[in-house]
CSV table of C-alpha atoms in Angstrom, one decimal:
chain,number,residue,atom,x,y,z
I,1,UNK,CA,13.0,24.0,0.7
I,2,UNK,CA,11.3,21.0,2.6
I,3,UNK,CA,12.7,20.1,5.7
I,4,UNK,CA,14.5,17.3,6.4
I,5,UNK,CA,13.3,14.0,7.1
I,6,UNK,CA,14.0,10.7,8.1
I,7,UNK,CA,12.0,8.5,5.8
I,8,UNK,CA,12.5,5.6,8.0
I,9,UNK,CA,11.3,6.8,10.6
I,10,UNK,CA,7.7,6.9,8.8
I,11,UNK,CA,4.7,4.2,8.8
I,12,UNK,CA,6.5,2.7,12.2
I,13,UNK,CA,3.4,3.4,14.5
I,14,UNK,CA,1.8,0.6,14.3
I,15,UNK,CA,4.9,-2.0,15.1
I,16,UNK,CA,3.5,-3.5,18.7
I,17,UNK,CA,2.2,-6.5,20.0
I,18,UNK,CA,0.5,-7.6,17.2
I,19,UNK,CA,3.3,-6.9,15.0
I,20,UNK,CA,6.1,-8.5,13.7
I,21,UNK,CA,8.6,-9.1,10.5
I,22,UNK,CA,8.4,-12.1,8.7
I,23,UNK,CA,12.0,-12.1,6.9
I,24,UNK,CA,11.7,-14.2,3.8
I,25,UNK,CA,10.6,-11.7,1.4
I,26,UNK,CA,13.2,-12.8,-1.2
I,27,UNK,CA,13.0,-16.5,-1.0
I,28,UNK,CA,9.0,-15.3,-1.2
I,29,UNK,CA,9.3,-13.3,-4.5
I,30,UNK,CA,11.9,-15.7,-5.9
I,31,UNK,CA,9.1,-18.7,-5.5
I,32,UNK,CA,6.7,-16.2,-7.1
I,33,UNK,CA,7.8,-16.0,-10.8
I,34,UNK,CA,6.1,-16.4,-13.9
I,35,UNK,CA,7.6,-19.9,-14.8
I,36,UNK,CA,4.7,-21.4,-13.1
I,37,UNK,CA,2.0,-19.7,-14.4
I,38,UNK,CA,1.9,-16.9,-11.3
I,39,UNK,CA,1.8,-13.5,-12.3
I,40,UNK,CA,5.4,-11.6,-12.3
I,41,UNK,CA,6.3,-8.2,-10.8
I,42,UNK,CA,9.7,-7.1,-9.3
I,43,UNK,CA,10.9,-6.2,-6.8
I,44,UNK,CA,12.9,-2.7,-6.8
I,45,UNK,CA,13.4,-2.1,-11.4
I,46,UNK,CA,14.9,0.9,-13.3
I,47,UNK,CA,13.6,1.3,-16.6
I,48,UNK,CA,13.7,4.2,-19.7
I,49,UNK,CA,11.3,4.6,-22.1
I,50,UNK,CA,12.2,6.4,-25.7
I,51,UNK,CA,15.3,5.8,-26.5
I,52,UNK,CA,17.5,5.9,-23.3
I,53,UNK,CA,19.1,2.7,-22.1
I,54,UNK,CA,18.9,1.2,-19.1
I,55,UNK,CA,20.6,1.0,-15.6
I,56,UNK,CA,22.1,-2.3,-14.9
I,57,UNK,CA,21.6,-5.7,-16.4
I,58,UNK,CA,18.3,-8.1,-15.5
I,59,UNK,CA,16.4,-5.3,-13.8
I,60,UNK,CA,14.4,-4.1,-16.9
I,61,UNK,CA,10.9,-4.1,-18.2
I,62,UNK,CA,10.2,-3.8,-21.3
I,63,UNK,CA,8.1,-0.8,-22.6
I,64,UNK,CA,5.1,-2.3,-24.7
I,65,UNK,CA,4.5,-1.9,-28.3
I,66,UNK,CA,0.8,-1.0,-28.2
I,67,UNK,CA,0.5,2.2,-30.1
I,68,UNK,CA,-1.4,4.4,-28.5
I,69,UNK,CA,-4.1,6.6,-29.8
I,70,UNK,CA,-2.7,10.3,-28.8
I,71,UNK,CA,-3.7,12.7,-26.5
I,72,UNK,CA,-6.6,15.7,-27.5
I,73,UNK,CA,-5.8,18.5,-29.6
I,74,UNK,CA,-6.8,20.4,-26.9
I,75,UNK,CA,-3.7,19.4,-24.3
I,76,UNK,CA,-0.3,21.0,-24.2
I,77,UNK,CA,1.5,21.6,-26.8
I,78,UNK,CA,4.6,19.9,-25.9
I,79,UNK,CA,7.1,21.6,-28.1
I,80,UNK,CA,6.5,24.1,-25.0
I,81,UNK,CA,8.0,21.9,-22.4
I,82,UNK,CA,11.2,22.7,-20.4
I,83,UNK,CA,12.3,19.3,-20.2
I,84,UNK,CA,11.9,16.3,-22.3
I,85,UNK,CA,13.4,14.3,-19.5
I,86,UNK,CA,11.2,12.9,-16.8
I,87,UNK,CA,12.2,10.8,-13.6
I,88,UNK,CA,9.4,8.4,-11.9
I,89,UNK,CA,8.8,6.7,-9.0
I,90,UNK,CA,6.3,4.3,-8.4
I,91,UNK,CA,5.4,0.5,-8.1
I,92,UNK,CA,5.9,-2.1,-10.8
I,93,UNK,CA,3.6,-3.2,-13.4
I,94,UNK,CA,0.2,-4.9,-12.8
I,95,UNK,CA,-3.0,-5.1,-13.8
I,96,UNK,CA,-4.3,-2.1,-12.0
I,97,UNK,CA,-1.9,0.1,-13.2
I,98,UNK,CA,-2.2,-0.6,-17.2
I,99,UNK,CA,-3.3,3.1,-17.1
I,100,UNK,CA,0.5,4.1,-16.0
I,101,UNK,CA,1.6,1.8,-19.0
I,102,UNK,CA,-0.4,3.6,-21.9
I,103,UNK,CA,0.4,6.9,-19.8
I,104,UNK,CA,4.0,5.9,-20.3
I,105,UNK,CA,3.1,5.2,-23.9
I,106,UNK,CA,1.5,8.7,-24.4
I,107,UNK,CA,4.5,10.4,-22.8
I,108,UNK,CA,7.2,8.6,-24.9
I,109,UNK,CA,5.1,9.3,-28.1
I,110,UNK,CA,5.4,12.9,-27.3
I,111,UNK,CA,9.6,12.6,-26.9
I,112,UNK,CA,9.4,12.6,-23.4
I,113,UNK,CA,12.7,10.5,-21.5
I,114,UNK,CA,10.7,8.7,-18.9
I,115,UNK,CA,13.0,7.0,-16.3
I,116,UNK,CA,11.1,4.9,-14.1
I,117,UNK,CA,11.9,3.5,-10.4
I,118,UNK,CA,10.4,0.6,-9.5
I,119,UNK,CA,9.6,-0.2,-5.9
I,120,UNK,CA,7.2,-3.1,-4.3
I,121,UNK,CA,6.0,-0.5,-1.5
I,122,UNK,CA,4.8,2.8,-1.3
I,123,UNK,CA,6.5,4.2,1.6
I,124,UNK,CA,9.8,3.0,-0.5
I,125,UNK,CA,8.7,4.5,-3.3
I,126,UNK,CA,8.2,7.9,-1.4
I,127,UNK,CA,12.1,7.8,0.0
I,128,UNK,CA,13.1,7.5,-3.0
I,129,UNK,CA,11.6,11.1,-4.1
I,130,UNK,CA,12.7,12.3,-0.7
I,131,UNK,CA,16.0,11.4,-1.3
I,132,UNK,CA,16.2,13.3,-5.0
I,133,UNK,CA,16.4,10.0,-6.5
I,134,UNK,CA,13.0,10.8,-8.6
I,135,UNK,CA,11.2,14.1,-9.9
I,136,UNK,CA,7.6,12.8,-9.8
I,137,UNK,CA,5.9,9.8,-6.9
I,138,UNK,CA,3.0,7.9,-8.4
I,139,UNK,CA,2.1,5.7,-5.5
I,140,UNK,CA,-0.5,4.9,-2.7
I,141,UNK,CA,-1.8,8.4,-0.8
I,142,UNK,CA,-1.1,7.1,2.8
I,143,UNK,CA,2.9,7.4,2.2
I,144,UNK,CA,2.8,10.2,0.4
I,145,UNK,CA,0.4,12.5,2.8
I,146,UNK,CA,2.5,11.0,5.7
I,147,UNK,CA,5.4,12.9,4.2
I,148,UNK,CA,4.0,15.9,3.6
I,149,UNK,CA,2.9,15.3,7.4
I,150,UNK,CA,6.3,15.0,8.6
I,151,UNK,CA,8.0,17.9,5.9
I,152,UNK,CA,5.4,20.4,6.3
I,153,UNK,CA,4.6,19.9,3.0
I,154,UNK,CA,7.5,18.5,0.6
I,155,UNK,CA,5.3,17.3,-2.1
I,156,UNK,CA,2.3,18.5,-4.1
I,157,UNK,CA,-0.5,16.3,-4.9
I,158,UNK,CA,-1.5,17.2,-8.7
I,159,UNK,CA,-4.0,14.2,-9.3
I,160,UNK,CA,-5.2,11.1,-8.5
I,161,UNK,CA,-5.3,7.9,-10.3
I,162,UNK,CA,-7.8,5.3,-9.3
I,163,UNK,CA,-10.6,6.5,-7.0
I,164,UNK,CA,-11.3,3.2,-5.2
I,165,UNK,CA,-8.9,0.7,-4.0
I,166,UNK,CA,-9.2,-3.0,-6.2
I,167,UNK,CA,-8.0,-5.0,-2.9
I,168,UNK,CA,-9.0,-8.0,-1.6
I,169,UNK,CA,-8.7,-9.8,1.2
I,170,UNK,CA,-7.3,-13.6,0.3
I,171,UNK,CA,-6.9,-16.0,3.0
I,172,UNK,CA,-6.2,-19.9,2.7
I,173,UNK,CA,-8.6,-22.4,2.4
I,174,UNK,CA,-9.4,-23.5,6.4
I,175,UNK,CA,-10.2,-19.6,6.9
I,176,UNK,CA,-14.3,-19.8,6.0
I,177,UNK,CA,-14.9,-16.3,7.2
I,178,UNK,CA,-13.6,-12.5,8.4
I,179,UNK,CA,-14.3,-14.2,12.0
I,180,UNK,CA,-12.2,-16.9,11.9
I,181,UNK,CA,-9.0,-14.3,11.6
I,182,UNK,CA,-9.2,-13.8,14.8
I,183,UNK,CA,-5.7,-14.8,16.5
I,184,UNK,CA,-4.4,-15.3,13.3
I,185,UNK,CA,-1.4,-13.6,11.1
I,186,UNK,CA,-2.5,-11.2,8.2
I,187,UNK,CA,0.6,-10.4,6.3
I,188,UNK,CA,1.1,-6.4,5.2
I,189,UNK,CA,3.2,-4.6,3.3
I,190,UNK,CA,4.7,-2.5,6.3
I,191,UNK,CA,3.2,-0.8,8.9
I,192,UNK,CA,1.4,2.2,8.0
I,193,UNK,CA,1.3,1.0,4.1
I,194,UNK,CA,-2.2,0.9,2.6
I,195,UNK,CA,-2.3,-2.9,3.1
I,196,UNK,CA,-1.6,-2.1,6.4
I,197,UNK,CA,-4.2,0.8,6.9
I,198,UNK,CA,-7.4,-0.4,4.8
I,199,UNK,CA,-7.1,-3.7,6.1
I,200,UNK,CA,-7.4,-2.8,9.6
I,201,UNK,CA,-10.5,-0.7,8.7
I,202,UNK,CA,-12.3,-3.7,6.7
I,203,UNK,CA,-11.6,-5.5,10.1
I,204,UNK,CA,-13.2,-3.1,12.2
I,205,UNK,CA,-15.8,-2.7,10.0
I,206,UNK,CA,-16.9,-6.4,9.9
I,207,UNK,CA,-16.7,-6.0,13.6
I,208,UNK,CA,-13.6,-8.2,14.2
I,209,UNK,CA,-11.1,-7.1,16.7
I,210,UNK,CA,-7.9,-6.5,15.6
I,211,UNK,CA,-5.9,-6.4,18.6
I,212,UNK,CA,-6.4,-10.4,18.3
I,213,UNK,CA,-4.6,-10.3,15.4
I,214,UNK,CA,-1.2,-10.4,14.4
I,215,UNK,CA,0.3,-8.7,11.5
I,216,UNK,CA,3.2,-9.7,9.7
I,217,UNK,CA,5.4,-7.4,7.4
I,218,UNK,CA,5.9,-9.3,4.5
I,219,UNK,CA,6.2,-7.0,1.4
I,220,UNK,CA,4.4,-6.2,-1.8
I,221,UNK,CA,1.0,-8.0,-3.3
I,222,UNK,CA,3.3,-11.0,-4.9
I,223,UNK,CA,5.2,-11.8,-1.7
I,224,UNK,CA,1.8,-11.9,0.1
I,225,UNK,CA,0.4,-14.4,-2.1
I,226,UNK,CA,3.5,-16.6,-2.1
I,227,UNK,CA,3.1,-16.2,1.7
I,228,UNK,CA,-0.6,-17.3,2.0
I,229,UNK,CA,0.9,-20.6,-0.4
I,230,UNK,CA,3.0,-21.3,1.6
I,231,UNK,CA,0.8,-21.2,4.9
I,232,UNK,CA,3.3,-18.8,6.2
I,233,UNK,CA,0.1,-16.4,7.0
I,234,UNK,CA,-3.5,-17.0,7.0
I,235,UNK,CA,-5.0,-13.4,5.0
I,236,UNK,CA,-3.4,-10.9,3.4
I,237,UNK,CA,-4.2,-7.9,0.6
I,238,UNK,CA,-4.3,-8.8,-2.5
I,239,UNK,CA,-5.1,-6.3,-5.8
I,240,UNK,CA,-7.9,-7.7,-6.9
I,241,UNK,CA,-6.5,-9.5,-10.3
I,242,UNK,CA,-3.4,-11.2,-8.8
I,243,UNK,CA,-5.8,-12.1,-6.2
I,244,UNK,CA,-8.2,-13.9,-8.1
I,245,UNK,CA,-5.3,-15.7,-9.7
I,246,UNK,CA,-3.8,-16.7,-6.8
I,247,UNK,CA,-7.7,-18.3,-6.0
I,248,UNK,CA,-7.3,-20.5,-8.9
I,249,UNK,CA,-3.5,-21.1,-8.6
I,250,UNK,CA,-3.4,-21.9,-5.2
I,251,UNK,CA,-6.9,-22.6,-3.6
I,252,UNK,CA,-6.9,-19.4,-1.4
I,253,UNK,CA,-10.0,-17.4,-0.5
I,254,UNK,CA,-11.4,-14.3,-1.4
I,255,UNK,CA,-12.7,-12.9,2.2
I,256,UNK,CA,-13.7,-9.5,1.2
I,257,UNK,CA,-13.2,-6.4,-0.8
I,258,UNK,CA,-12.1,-3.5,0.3
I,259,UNK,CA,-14.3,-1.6,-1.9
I,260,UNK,CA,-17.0,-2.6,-0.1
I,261,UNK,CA,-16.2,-1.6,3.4
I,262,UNK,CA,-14.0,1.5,2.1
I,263,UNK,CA,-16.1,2.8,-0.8
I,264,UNK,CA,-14.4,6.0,-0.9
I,265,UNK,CA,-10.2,5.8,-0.7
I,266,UNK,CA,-8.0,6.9,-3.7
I,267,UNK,CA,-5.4,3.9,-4.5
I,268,UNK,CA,-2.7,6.3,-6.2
I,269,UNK,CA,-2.1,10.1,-6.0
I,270,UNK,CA,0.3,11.7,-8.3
I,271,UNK,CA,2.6,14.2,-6.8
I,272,UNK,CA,6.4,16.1,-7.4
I,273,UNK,CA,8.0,18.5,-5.0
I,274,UNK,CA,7.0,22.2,-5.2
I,275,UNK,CA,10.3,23.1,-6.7
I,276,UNK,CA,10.4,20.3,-9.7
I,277,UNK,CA,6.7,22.0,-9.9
I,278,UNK,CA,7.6,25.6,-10.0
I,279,UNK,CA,10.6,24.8,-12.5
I,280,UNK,CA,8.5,22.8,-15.0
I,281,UNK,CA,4.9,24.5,-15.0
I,282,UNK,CA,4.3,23.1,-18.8
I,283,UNK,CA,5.5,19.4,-18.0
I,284,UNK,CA,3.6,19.6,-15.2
I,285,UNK,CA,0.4,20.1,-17.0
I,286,UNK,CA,1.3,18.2,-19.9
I,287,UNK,CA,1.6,15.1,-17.3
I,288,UNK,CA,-1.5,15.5,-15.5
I,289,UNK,CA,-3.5,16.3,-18.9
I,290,UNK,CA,-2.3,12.7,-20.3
I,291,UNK,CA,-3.2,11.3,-17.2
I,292,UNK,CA,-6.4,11.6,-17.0
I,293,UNK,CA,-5.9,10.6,-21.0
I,294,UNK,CA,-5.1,7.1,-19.7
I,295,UNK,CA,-8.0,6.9,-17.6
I,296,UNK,CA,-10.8,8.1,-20.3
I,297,UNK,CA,-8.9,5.7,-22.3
I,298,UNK,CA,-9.4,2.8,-20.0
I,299,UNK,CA,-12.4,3.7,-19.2
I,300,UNK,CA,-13.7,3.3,-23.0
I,301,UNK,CA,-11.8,0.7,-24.5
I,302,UNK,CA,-11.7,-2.3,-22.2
I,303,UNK,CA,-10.3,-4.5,-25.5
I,304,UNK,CA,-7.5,-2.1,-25.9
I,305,UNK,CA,-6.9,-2.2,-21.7
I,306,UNK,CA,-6.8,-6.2,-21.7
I,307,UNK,CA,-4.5,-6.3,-24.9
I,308,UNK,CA,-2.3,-4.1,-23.1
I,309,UNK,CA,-2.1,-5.9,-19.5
I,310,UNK,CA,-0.9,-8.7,-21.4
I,311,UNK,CA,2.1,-7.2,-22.9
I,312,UNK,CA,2.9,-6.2,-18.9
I,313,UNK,CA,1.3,-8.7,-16.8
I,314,UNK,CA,2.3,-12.4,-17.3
I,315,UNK,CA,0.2,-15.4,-16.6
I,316,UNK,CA,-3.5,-13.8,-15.7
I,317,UNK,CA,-6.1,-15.8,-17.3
I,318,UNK,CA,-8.2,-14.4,-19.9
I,319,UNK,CA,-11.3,-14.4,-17.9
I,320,UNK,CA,-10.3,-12.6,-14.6
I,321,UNK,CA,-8.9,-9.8,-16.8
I,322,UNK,CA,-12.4,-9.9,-17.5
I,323,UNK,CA,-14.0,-9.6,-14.5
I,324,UNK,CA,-11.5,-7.0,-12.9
I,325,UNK,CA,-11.5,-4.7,-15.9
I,326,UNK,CA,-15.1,-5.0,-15.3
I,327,UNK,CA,-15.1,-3.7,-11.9
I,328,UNK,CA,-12.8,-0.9,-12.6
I,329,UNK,CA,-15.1,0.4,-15.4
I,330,UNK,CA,-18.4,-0.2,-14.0
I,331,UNK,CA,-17.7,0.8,-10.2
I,332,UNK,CA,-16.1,4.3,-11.4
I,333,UNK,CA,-12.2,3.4,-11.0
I,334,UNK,CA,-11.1,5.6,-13.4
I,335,UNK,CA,-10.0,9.0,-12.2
I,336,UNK,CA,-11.6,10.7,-15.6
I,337,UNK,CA,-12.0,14.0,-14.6
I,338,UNK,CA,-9.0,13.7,-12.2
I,339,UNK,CA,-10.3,12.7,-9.3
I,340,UNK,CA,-8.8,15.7,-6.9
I,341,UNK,CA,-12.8,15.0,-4.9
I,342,UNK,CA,-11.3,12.0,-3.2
I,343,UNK,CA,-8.5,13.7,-1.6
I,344,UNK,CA,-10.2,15.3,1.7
I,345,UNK,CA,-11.8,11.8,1.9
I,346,UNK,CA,-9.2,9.7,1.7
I,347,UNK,CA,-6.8,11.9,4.1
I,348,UNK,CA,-9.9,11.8,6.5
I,349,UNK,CA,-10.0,8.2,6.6
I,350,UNK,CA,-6.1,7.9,7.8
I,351,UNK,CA,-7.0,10.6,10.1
I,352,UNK,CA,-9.4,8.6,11.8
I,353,UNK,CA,-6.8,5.7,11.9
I,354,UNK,CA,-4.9,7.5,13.3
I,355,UNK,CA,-2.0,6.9,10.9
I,356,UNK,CA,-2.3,10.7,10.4
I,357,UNK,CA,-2.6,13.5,12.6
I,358,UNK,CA,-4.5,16.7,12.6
I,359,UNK,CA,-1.7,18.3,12.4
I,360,UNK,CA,-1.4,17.9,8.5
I,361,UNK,CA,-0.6,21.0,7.1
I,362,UNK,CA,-3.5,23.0,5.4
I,363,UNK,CA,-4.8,21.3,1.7
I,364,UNK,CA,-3.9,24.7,0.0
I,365,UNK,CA,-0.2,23.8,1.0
I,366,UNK,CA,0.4,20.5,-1.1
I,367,UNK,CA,-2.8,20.2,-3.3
I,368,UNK,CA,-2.4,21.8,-6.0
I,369,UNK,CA,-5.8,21.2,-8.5
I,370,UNK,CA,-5.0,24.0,-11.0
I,371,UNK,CA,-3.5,21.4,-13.4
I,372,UNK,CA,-6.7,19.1,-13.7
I,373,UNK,CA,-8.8,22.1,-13.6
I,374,UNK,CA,-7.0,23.1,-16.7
I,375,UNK,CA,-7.6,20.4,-18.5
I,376,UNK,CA,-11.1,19.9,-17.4
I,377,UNK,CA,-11.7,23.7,-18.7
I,378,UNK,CA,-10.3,22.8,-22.3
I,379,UNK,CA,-11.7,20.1,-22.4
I,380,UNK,CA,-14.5,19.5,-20.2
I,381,UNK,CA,-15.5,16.7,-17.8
I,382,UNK,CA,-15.9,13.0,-19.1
């Protein structure tokens, strides 16, 4: 069994001088719904796809109707599977994660229960696994490794879903330039989160110093943006879509994207504990062989991928679906053949950070890349 951890103890490092809590996240979110036209996530959501029901009044999302195209002969036969009932923890929908939502789709056509968590941040949406509230964690790496990091390995990675991070860096309008955030407050998810992380190393990169700059914890992408409106901070992460939107809502700035400084960071690994893994070997494979479905999907059908954000994601104009979906696809987003190649990257980067120490336990101990190499030797690489 993993040992023990307190899962609030993790991603506190970098709380300092430069640090502190902004508390308005609700009154943030609440000003952040789609009535205006801004795009709509939520904030902590159960949901069931099939035909289960859900968990409490007002916190659903519906599961959309697009028919999806089925997986290849080739995958798992899921008549084979020791449980039809599946239970996932990860971040609400948005436009970078309309993979997750034909996933979803692929899973449910195959009778698999899928109950989903919901959570704004990843280090949230790790607890929640930690605490046995969730079989499977689909959800930023740094949370995830720094787990493992502290439970000497409680969780196996099994693949990775988006090999590049879709981030920009919004500011308001008086902020012309990276340079000018110097002395200023750049909101984050938490410390230690990936908005957190990556945005520090943009800084650095652009040759800003950070210790000049104080960052805020503020919560997930929408409570950012509703944040940079409001003028309660001058930069923040933004994925790139809601973003972009927020640049035409509200006036703010794109500074930079991440990509560009960090061309090599995974945005989401897919992971379960090595019991749930050793107890469901077939559901296991079955999983990872649709996910990396969802991405070949993506990456070929970019009609298909819009029509589908907009069953999920409210209020994004027709054009910046454009332009995003055309950075995923072009710039290699899609984790086709699984993507297990940026995981020694990506754990390197935090590393460096220092958000993780070199003390993580040995890759063999919670990467596990049998699964995608399974699927790739049915049915070959993309």
């Amino acid at each position: 069994m993993a040992t023990e951890v307190d899962m609030s103890t993790l991603n506190r490092k970098r709380i300092g001088r430069n640090f502190r809590f902004i508390g308005v996240i609700v009154v943030l979110l609440a000003g952040c719904g789609g009535t205006d036209g801004s795009l709509e996530t939520t904030e902590a959501t159960t949901t069931q796809t099939a035909d289960a029901t859900t968990a409490g009044p007002d916190t659903t999302t519906e599961t959309p109707e697009t028919t999806p195209s089925g997986v290849t002969e080739t995958t798992v036969n899921h008549s084979e599977l020791e449980s039809t009932n599946l239970r996932l923890a990860t971040s609400p929908p948005s436009f970078d994660t309309i993979t997750d939502a034909y996933w979803l789709q692929l899973l449910e056509e195959a009778g698999i229960e899928v109950e989903t968590f919901e959570f704004e941040t990843s280090p949230d949406t790790v607890r929640a696994v930690a605490a046995g509230e969730g079989d499977l964690v689909n959800t930023s790496p740094l949370a995830i490794m720094q787990y493992i990091e502290a439970s000497d390995g409680g969780l196996q990675v099994i693949a990775v879903e988006l090999l590049k991070t879709d981030y920009y860096l919004m500011s308001t309008p008086e902020v012309g330039s990276l340079e000018d955030l110097e002395g200023q407050i750049v909101g984050i998810s938490e410390p230690g989160d990936l908005s957190d992380s990556l945005t520090r190393v943009v800084l650095e990169e652009a040759g800003i110093d950070v210790s000049s700059i104080e960052f805020a914890q503020i919560g997930g992408t929408s409570a950012r943006v509703a944040a940079l409106a409001d003028g309660q901070i001058q930069a923040g992460a933004a994925h790139a879509a809601d973003g972009l939107a927020a640049a035409e809502e509200f006036g703010l700035q794109p500074l930079a994207r991440y990509v560009d400084y960090v061309p090599d960071y995974a945005q989401r690994f897919l992971a379960a504990t090595p019991e749930w893994l050793e107890e469901h070997p077939a559901l296991a494979q079955f999983l990872v062989d649709t996910l990396i479905e969802a991405q070949r999907w993506a990456q070929e059908d970019k009609d298909a991928y819009i029509a589908l954000s907009e069953e999920v994601v409210e209020g994004l104009p027709a054009e910046i679906s454009s332009d995003v979906y055309d950075l995923f696809a072009d710039e290699g987003f899609f984790a086709v053949n699984g993507g297990m190649n940026m995981i020694d990257p990506t754990a390197q980067l935090e590393q460096r950070q220092g958000n993780l120490s070199d003390d993580l336990p040995d890759r063999s101990t919670w990467v596990d890349p049998t699964y995608v190499e399974d699927y790739l030797g049915r049915v070959g690489e993309y």
